[in-house]
PDB file of C-alpha atoms in Angstrom:
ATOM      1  CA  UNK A1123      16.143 -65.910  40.995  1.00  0.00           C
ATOM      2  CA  UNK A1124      18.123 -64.244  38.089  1.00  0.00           C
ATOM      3  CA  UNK A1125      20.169 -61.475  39.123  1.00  0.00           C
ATOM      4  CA  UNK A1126      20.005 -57.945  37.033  1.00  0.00           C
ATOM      5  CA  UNK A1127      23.036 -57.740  35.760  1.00  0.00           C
ATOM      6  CA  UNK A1128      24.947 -54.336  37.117  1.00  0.00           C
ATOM      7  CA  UNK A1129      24.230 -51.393  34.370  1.00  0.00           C
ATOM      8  CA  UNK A1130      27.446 -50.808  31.923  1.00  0.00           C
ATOM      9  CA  UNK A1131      29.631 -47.748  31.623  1.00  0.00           C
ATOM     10  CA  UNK A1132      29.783 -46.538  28.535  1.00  0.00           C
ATOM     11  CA  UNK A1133      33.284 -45.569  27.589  1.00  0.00           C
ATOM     12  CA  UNK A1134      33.413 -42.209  26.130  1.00  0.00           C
ATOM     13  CA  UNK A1135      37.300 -40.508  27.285  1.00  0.00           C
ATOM     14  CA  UNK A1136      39.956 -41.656  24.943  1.00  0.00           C
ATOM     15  CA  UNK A1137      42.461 -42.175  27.858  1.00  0.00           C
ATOM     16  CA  UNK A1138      39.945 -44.927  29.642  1.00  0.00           C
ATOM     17  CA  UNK A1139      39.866 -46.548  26.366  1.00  0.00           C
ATOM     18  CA  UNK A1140      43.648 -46.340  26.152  1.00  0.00           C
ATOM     19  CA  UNK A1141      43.819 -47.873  29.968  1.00  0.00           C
ATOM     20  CA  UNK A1142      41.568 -50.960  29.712  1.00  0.00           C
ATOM     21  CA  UNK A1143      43.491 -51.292  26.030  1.00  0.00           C
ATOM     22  CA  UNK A1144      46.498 -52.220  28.022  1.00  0.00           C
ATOM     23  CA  UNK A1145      46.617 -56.205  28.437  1.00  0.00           C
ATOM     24  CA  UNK A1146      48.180 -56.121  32.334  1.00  0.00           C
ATOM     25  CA  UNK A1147      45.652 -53.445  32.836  1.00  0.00           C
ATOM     26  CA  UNK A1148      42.562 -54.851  31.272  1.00  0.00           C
ATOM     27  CA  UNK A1149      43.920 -58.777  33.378  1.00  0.00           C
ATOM     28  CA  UNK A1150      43.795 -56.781  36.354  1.00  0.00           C
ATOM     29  CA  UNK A1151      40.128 -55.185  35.683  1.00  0.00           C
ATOM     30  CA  UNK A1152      38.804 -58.469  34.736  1.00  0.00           C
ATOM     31  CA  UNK A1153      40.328 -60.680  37.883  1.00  0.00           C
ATOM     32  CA  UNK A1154      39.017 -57.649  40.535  1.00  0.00           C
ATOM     33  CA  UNK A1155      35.578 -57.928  38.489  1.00  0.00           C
ATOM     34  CA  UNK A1156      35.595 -62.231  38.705  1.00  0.00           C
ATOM     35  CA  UNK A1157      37.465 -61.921  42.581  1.00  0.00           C
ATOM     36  CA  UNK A1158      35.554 -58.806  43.946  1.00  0.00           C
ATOM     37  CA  UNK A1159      37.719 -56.307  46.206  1.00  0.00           C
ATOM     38  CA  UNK A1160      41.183 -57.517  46.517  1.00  0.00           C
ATOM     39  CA  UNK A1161      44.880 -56.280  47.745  1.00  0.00           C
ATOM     40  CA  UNK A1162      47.820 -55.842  45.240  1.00  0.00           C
ATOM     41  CA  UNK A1163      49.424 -58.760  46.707  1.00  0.00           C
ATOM     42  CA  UNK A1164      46.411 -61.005  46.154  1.00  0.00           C
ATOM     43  CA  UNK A1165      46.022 -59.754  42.483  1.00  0.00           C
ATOM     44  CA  UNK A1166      50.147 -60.407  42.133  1.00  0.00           C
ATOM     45  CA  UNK A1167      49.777 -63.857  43.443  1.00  0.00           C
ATOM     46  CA  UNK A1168      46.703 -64.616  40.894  1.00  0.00           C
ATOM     47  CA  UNK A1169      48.004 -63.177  37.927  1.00  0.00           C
ATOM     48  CA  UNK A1170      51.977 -64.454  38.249  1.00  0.00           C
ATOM     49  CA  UNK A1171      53.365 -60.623  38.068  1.00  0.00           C
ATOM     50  CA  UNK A1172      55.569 -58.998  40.426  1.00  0.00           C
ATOM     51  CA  UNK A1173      53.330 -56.897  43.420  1.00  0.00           C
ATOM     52  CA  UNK A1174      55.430 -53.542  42.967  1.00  0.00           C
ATOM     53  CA  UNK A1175      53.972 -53.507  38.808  1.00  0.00           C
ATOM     54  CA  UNK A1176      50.480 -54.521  39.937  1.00  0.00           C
ATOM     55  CA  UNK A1177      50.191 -51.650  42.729  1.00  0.00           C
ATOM     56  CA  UNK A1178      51.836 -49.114  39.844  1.00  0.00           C
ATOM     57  CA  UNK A1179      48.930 -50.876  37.379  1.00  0.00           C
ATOM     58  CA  UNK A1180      46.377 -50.099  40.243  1.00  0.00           C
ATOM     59  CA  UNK A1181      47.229 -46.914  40.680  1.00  0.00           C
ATOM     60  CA  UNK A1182      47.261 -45.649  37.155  1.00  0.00           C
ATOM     61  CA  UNK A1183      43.592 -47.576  36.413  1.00  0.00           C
ATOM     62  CA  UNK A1184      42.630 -45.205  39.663  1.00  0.00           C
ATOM     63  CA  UNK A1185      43.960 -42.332  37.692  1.00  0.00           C
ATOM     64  CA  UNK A1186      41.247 -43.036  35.331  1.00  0.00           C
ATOM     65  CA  UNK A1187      38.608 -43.518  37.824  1.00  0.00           C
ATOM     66  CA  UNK A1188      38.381 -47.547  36.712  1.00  0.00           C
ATOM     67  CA  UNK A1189      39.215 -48.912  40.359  1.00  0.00           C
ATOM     68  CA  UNK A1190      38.962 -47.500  43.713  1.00  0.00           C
ATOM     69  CA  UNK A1191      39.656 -48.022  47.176  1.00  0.00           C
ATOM     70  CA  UNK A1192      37.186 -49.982  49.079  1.00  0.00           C
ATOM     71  CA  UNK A1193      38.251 -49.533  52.517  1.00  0.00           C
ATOM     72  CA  UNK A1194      34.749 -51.423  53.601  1.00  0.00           C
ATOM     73  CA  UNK A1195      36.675 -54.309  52.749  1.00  0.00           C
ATOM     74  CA  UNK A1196      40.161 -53.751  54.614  1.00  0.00           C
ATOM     75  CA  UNK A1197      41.463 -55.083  57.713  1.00  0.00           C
ATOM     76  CA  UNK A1198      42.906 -51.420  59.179  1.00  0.00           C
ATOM     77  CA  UNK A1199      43.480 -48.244  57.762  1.00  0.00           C
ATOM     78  CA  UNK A1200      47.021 -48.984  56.586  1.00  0.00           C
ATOM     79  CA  UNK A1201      45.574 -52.529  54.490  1.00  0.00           C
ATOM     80  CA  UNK A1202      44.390 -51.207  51.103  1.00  0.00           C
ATOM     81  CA  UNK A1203      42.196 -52.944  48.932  1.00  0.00           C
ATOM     82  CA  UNK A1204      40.558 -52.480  45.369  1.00  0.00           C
ATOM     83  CA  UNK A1205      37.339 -52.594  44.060  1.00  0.00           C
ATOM     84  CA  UNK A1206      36.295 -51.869  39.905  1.00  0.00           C
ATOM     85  CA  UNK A1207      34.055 -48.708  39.898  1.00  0.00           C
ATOM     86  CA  UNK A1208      32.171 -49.796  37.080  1.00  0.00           C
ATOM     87  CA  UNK A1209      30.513 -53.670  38.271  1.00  0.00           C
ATOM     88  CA  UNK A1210      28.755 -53.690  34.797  1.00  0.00           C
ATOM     89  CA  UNK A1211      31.843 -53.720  33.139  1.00  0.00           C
ATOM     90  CA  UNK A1212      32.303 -51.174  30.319  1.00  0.00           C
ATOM     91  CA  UNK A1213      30.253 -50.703  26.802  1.00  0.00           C
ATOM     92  CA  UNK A1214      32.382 -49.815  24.014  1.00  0.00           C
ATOM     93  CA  UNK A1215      30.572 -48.309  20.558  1.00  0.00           C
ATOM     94  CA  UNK A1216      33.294 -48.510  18.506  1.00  0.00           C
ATOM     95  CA  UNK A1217      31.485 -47.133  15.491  1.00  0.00           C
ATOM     96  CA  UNK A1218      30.539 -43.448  18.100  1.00  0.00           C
ATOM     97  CA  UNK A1219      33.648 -43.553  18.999  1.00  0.00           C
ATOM     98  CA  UNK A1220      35.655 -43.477  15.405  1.00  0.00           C
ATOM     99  CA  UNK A1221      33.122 -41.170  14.010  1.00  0.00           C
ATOM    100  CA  UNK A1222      34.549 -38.908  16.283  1.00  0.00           C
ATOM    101  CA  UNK A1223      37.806 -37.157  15.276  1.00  0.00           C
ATOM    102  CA  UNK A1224      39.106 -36.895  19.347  1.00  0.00           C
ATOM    103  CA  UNK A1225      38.154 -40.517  19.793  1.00  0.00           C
ATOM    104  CA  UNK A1226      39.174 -42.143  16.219  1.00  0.00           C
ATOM    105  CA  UNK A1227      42.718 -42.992  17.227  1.00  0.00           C
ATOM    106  CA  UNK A1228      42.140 -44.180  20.442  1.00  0.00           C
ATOM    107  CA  UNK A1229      39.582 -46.654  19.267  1.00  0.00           C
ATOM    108  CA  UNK A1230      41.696 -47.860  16.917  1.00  0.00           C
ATOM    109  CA  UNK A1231      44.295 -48.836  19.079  1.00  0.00           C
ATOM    110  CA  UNK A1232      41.452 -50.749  21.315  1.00  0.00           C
ATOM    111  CA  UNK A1233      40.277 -52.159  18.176  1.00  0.00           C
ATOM    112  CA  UNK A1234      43.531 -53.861  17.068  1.00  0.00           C
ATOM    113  CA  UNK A1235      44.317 -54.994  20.910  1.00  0.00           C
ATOM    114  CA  UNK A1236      40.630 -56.292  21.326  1.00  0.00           C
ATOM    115  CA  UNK A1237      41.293 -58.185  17.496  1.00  0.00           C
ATOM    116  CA  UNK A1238      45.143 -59.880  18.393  1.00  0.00           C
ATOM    117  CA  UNK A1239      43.560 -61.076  22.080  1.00  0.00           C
ATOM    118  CA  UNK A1240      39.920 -62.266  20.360  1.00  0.00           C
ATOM    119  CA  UNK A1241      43.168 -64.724  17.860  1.00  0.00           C
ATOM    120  CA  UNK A1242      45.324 -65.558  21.343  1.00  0.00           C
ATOM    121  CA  UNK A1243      42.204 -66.445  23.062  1.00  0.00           C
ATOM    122  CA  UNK A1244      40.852 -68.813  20.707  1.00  0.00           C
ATOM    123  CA  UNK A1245      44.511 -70.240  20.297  1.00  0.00           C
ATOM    124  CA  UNK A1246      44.879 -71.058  23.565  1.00  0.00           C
ATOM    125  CA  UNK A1247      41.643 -72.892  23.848  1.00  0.00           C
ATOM    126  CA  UNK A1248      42.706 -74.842  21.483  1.00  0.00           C
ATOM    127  CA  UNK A1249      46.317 -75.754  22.652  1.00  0.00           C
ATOM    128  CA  UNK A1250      44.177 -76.260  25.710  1.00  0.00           C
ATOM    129  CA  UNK A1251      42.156 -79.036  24.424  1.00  0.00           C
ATOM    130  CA  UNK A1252      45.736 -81.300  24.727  1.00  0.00           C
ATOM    131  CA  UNK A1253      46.248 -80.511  28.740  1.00  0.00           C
ATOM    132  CA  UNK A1254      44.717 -83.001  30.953  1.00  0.00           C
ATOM    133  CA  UNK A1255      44.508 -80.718  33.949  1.00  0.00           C
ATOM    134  CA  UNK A1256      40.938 -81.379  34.983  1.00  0.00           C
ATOM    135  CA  UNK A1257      39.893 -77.434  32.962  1.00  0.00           C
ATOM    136  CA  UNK A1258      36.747 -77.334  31.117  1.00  0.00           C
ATOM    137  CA  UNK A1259      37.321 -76.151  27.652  1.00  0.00           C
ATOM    138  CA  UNK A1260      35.010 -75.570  24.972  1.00  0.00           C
ATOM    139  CA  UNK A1261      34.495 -74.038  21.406  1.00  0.00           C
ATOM    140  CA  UNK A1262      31.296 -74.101  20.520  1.00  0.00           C
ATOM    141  CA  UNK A1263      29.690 -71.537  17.440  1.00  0.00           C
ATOM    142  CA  UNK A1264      25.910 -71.998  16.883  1.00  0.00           C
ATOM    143  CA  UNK A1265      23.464 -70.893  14.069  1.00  0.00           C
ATOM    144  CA  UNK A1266      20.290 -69.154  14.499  1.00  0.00           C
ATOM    145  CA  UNK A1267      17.375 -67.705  12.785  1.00  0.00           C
ATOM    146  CA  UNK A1268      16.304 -64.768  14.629  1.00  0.00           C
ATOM    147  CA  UNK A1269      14.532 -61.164  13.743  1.00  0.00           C
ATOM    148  CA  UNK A1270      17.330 -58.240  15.393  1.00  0.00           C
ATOM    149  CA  UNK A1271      14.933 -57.837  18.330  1.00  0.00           C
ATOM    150  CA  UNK A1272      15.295 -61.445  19.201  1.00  0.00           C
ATOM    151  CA  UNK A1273      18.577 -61.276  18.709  1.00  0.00           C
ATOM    152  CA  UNK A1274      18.680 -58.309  21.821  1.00  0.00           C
ATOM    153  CA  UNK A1275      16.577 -60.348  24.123  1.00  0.00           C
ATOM    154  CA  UNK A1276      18.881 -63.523  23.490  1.00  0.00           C
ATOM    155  CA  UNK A1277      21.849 -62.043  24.162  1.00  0.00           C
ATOM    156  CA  UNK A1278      20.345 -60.143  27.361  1.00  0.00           C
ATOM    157  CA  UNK A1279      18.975 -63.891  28.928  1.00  0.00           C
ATOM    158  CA  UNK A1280      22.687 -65.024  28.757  1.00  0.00           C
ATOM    159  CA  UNK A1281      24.016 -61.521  30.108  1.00  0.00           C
ATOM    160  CA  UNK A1282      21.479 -62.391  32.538  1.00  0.00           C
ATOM    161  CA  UNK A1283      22.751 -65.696  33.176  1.00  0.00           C
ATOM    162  CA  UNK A1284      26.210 -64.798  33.420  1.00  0.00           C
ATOM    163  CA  UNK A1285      25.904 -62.218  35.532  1.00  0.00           C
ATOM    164  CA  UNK A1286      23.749 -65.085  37.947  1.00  0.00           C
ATOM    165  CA  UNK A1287      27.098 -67.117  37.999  1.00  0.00           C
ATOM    166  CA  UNK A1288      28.969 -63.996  38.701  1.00  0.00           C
ATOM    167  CA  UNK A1289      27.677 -62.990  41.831  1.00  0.00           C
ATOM    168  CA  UNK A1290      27.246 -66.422  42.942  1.00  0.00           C
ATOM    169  CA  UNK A1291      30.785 -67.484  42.747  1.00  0.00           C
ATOM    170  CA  UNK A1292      32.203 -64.014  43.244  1.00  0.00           C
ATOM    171  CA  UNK A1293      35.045 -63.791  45.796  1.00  0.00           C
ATOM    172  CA  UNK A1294      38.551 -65.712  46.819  1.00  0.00           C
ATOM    173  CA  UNK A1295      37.725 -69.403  47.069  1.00  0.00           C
ATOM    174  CA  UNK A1296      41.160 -71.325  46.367  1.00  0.00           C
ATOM    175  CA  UNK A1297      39.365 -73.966  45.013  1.00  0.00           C
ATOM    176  CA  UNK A1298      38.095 -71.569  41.997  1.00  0.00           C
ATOM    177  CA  UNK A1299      40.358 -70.162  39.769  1.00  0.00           C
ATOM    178  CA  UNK A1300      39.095 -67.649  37.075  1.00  0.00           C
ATOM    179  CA  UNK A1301      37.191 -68.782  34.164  1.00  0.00           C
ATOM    180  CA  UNK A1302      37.149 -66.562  30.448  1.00  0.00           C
ATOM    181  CA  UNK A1303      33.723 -66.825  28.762  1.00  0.00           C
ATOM    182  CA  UNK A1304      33.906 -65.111  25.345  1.00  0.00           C
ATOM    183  CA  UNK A1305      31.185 -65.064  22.974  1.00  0.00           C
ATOM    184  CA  UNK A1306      30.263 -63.836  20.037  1.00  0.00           C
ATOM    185  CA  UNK A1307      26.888 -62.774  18.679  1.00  0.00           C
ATOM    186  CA  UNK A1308      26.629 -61.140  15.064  1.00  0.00           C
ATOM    187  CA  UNK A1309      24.986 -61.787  11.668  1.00  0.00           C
ATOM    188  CA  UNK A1310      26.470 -65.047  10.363  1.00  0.00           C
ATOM    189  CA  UNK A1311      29.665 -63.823   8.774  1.00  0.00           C
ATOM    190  CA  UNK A1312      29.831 -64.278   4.841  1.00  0.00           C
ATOM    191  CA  UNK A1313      31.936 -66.088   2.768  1.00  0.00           C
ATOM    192  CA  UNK A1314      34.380 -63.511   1.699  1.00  0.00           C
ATOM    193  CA  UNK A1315      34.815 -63.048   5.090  1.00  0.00           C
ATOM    194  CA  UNK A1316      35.765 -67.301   5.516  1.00  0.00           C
ATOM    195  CA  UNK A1317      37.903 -67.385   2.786  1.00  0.00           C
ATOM    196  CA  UNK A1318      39.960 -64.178   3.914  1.00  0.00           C
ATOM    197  CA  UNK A1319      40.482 -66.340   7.301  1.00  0.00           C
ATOM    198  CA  UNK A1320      40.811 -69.370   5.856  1.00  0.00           C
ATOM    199  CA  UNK A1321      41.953 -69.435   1.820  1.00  0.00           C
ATOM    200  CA  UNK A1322      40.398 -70.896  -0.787  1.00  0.00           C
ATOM    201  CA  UNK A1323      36.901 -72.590   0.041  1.00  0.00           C
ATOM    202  CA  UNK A1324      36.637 -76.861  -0.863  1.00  0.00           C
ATOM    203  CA  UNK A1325      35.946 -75.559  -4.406  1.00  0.00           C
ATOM    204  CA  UNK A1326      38.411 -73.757  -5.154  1.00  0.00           C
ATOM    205  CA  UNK A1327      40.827 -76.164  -3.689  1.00  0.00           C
ATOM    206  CA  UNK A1328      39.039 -79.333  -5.959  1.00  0.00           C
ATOM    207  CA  UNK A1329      40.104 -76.920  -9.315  1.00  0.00           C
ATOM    208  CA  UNK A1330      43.154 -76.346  -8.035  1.00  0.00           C
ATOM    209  CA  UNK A1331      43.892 -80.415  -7.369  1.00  0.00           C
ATOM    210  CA  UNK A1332      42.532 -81.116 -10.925  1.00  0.00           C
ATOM    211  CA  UNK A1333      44.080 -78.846 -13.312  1.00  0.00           C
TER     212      UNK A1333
END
Protein backbone atom coordinates (compact mmCIF):
# COMPACT_ATOMS: atom_id res chain seq x y z
CA UNK A 1 0.00 0.00 0.00
CA UNK A 2 1.48 3.48 -0.93
CA UNK A 3 1.78 5.72 1.86
CA UNK A 4 0.39 9.57 1.52
CA UNK A 5 3.15 11.34 1.74
CA UNK A 6 2.98 13.88 5.01
CA UNK A 7 1.50 17.44 3.67
CA UNK A 8 4.47 20.20 3.16
CA UNK A 9 5.00 23.44 5.02
CA UNK A 10 5.14 26.09 3.03
CA UNK A 11 7.90 28.44 4.03
CA UNK A 12 6.73 31.90 4.25
CA UNK A 13 9.10 33.81 7.43
CA UNK A 14 12.36 34.97 6.08
CA UNK A 15 14.24 33.77 9.25
CA UNK A 16 13.00 29.88 8.60
CA UNK A 17 14.29 30.34 5.21
CA UNK A 18 17.51 31.77 6.61
CA UNK A 19 17.67 28.57 9.19
CA UNK A 20 17.19 25.59 6.83
CA UNK A 21 19.69 27.90 4.42
CA UNK A 22 22.36 27.02 6.87
CA UNK A 23 24.23 23.70 5.63
CA UNK A 24 24.83 22.15 9.48
CA UNK A 25 21.31 23.21 10.00
CA UNK A 26 19.57 22.00 6.92
CA UNK A 27 22.18 18.20 7.58
CA UNK A 28 20.59 18.13 10.80
CA UNK A 29 16.80 18.62 9.45
CA UNK A 30 17.35 16.15 6.81
CA UNK A 31 19.11 13.18 9.10
CA UNK A 32 16.08 13.74 12.00
CA UNK A 33 13.61 13.57 8.85
CA UNK A 34 15.58 10.07 7.28
CA UNK A 35 16.34 8.81 11.33
CA UNK A 36 12.99 9.94 12.98
CA UNK A 37 13.29 11.36 16.71
CA UNK A 38 16.80 11.30 17.83
CA UNK A 39 19.20 12.74 20.81
CA UNK A 40 22.01 15.33 20.08
CA UNK A 41 24.48 12.74 20.73
CA UNK A 42 23.01 10.35 18.17
CA UNK A 43 22.77 13.19 15.50
CA UNK A 44 26.72 14.12 16.57
CA UNK A 45 27.75 10.59 16.09
CA UNK A 46 25.91 10.42 12.48
CA UNK A 47 26.92 13.55 11.13
CA UNK A 48 30.89 13.59 12.44
CA UNK A 49 30.35 17.12 14.40
CA UNK A 50 31.08 17.81 17.88
CA UNK A 51 27.61 17.17 20.32
CA UNK A 52 27.96 20.69 22.15
CA UNK A 53 27.45 22.50 18.16
CA UNK A 54 24.68 20.03 17.30
CA UNK A 55 22.59 20.70 20.66
CA UNK A 56 23.37 24.75 19.97
CA UNK A 57 22.12 23.80 16.08
CA UNK A 58 19.02 22.09 17.75
CA UNK A 59 18.20 24.62 19.75
CA UNK A 60 18.29 27.51 17.37
CA UNK A 61 16.14 25.27 14.53
CA UNK A 62 13.61 25.10 17.80
CA UNK A 63 13.80 28.82 17.87
CA UNK A 64 12.21 28.71 14.57
CA UNK A 65 9.68 26.18 15.39
CA UNK A 66 11.56 23.54 12.74
CA UNK A 67 12.24 20.77 15.51
CA UNK A 68 10.75 20.00 18.75
CA UNK A 69 10.95 17.94 21.66
CA UNK A 70 9.37 14.62 21.45
CA UNK A 71 9.45 13.46 24.89
CA UNK A 72 7.09 10.32 23.63
CA UNK A 73 10.26 9.09 22.50
CA UNK A 74 12.68 9.60 25.64
CA UNK A 75 13.85 7.29 28.16
CA UNK A 76 13.13 9.82 31.43
CA UNK A 77 12.42 13.25 31.79
CA UNK A 78 16.05 14.39 31.91
CA UNK A 79 16.82 12.28 28.17
CA UNK A 80 15.81 14.78 25.45
CA UNK A 81 15.11 13.91 22.09
CA UNK A 82 14.13 15.68 18.70
CA UNK A 83 11.64 15.31 16.31
CA UNK A 84 11.16 17.79 12.78
CA UNK A 85 7.76 19.60 13.18
CA UNK A 86 7.15 19.68 9.68
CA UNK A 87 7.29 15.48 8.42
CA UNK A 88 6.41 16.80 4.86
CA UNK A 89 9.41 18.61 4.70
CA UNK A 90 9.15 22.26 3.60
CA UNK A 91 7.80 23.89 0.09
CA UNK A 92 9.75 26.74 -1.01
CA UNK A 93 8.12 29.23 -3.95
CA UNK A 94 10.95 31.00 -4.65
CA UNK A 95 9.30 33.15 -7.28
CA UNK A 96 6.29 34.36 -4.00
CA UNK A 97 8.87 34.74 -2.08
CA UNK A 98 11.24 37.35 -4.21
CA UNK A 99 8.23 39.13 -5.42
CA UNK A 100 8.00 40.13 -2.06
CA UNK A 101 10.20 43.04 -0.89
CA UNK A 102 10.45 41.46 3.08
CA UNK A 103 11.22 38.08 1.59
CA UNK A 104 13.52 39.04 -1.61
CA UNK A 105 16.80 38.91 0.27
CA UNK A 106 16.26 36.07 2.20
CA UNK A 107 15.40 33.98 -0.79
CA UNK A 108 18.22 34.94 -2.38
CA UNK A 109 20.53 33.81 0.02
CA UNK A 110 18.54 30.23 -0.04
CA UNK A 111 18.75 30.45 -3.66
CA UNK A 112 22.57 30.70 -3.99
CA UNK A 113 23.07 27.99 -0.98
CA UNK A 114 20.39 25.62 -2.62
CA UNK A 115 22.55 26.39 -6.29
CA UNK A 116 26.51 25.75 -4.73
CA UNK A 117 25.01 22.35 -2.80
CA UNK A 118 22.72 21.22 -6.14
CA UNK A 119 27.14 21.62 -7.92
CA UNK A 120 28.75 19.76 -4.55
CA UNK A 121 26.14 17.18 -4.72
CA UNK A 122 26.50 16.17 -8.16
CA UNK A 123 30.41 16.39 -7.64
CA UNK A 124 30.51 14.11 -5.14
CA UNK A 125 28.50 11.52 -6.93
CA UNK A 126 30.76 11.58 -9.26
CA UNK A 127 34.10 11.34 -7.25
CA UNK A 128 31.91 8.65 -5.78
CA UNK A 129 31.68 6.54 -8.77
CA UNK A 130 35.78 5.69 -8.04
CA UNK A 131 35.12 4.31 -4.21
CA UNK A 132 34.54 0.70 -4.01
CA UNK A 133 32.75 0.82 -0.69
CA UNK A 134 29.77 -1.35 -1.52
CA UNK A 135 27.41 2.52 -1.98
CA UNK A 136 24.97 2.63 -4.69
CA UNK A 137 25.56 5.59 -6.84
CA UNK A 138 23.78 6.78 -9.72
CA UNK A 139 23.28 9.74 -12.23
CA UNK A 140 20.70 9.19 -14.24
CA UNK A 141 18.69 12.37 -16.36
CA UNK A 142 15.73 11.15 -18.50
CA UNK A 143 13.62 12.78 -21.32
CA UNK A 144 9.98 12.94 -21.51
CA UNK A 145 7.10 14.11 -23.47
CA UNK A 146 4.47 15.10 -21.18
CA UNK A 147 1.43 17.87 -21.13
CA UNK A 148 2.19 20.14 -17.47
CA UNK A 149 -0.61 18.14 -15.83
CA UNK A 150 1.21 14.95 -16.45
CA UNK A 151 4.07 16.35 -15.49
CA UNK A 152 2.21 17.05 -11.68
CA UNK A 153 0.91 13.56 -11.44
CA UNK A 154 4.49 12.11 -12.36
CA UNK A 155 6.26 13.82 -10.03
CA UNK A 156 3.48 13.14 -7.21
CA UNK A 157 3.74 8.93 -7.99
CA UNK A 158 7.52 9.27 -7.14
CA UNK A 159 6.80 11.71 -4.07
CA UNK A 160 4.55 8.94 -3.42
CA UNK A 161 7.07 6.39 -3.75
CA UNK A 162 9.61 8.02 -1.82
CA UNK A 163 7.76 8.82 0.85
CA UNK A 164 6.77 4.61 0.82
CA UNK A 165 10.61 4.01 1.35
CA UNK A 166 10.65 6.66 3.94
CA UNK A 167 8.49 5.38 6.42
CA UNK A 168 9.50 1.95 5.76
CA UNK A 169 13.10 2.30 6.56
CA UNK A 170 12.63 5.20 8.95
CA UNK A 171 14.52 4.87 12.26
CA UNK A 172 18.26 3.89 13.70
CA UNK A 173 19.21 0.60 12.07
CA UNK A 174 23.20 0.52 12.06
CA UNK A 175 23.12 -1.38 9.15
CA UNK A 176 21.47 1.73 7.15
CA UNK A 177 23.19 4.73 6.78
CA UNK A 178 21.42 7.76 5.10
CA UNK A 179 20.83 7.85 1.49
CA UNK A 180 20.45 11.58 -0.68
CA UNK A 181 17.92 11.23 -3.53
CA UNK A 182 17.91 14.47 -5.57
CA UNK A 183 15.97 14.94 -8.57
CA UNK A 184 15.14 17.20 -10.85
CA UNK A 185 11.97 17.73 -12.86
CA UNK A 186 11.66 20.88 -15.27
CA UNK A 187 11.16 21.69 -18.98
CA UNK A 188 14.20 20.28 -20.80
CA UNK A 189 16.69 23.08 -20.35
CA UNK A 190 17.77 24.88 -23.71
CA UNK A 191 20.82 25.22 -25.33
CA UNK A 192 21.94 28.56 -24.19
CA UNK A 193 21.48 27.24 -21.04
CA UNK A 194 24.19 23.96 -22.05
CA UNK A 195 26.59 26.01 -23.49
CA UNK A 196 26.68 28.56 -20.45
CA UNK A 197 27.51 25.20 -18.34
CA UNK A 198 29.46 23.69 -20.63
CA UNK A 199 31.23 26.16 -23.53
CA UNK A 200 31.04 25.94 -26.89
CA UNK A 201 28.64 23.09 -28.28
CA UNK A 202 30.55 20.14 -30.87
CA UNK A 203 30.00 22.85 -33.53
CA UNK A 204 31.44 25.42 -32.44
CA UNK A 205 34.38 23.48 -31.27
CA UNK A 206 34.72 21.66 -35.13
CA UNK A 207 35.14 25.69 -36.49
CA UNK A 208 37.28 26.39 -34.00
CA UNK A 209 39.69 23.05 -34.83
CA UNK A 210 39.49 24.00 -38.58
CA UNK A 211 40.22 27.54 -39.00
Amino acid sequence: MVSKRPASTLVEDPRTLRAIAHPVRNRILTELAATGPARAADLAQDLGIPANQTSFHLRQLAKYGLVEEAPEAARDRRDRVWKVVAEGGYLVNLRALEAAPETRAASLVWRSHFERWAHAVISAAMRRTSVDDGAVVTISDTALRLTDEEARAMVQEVNDVVSTWAARTRGRDPQRRTYLLMYAAQPYPDLEIARDEHGADDGDANDSLGS
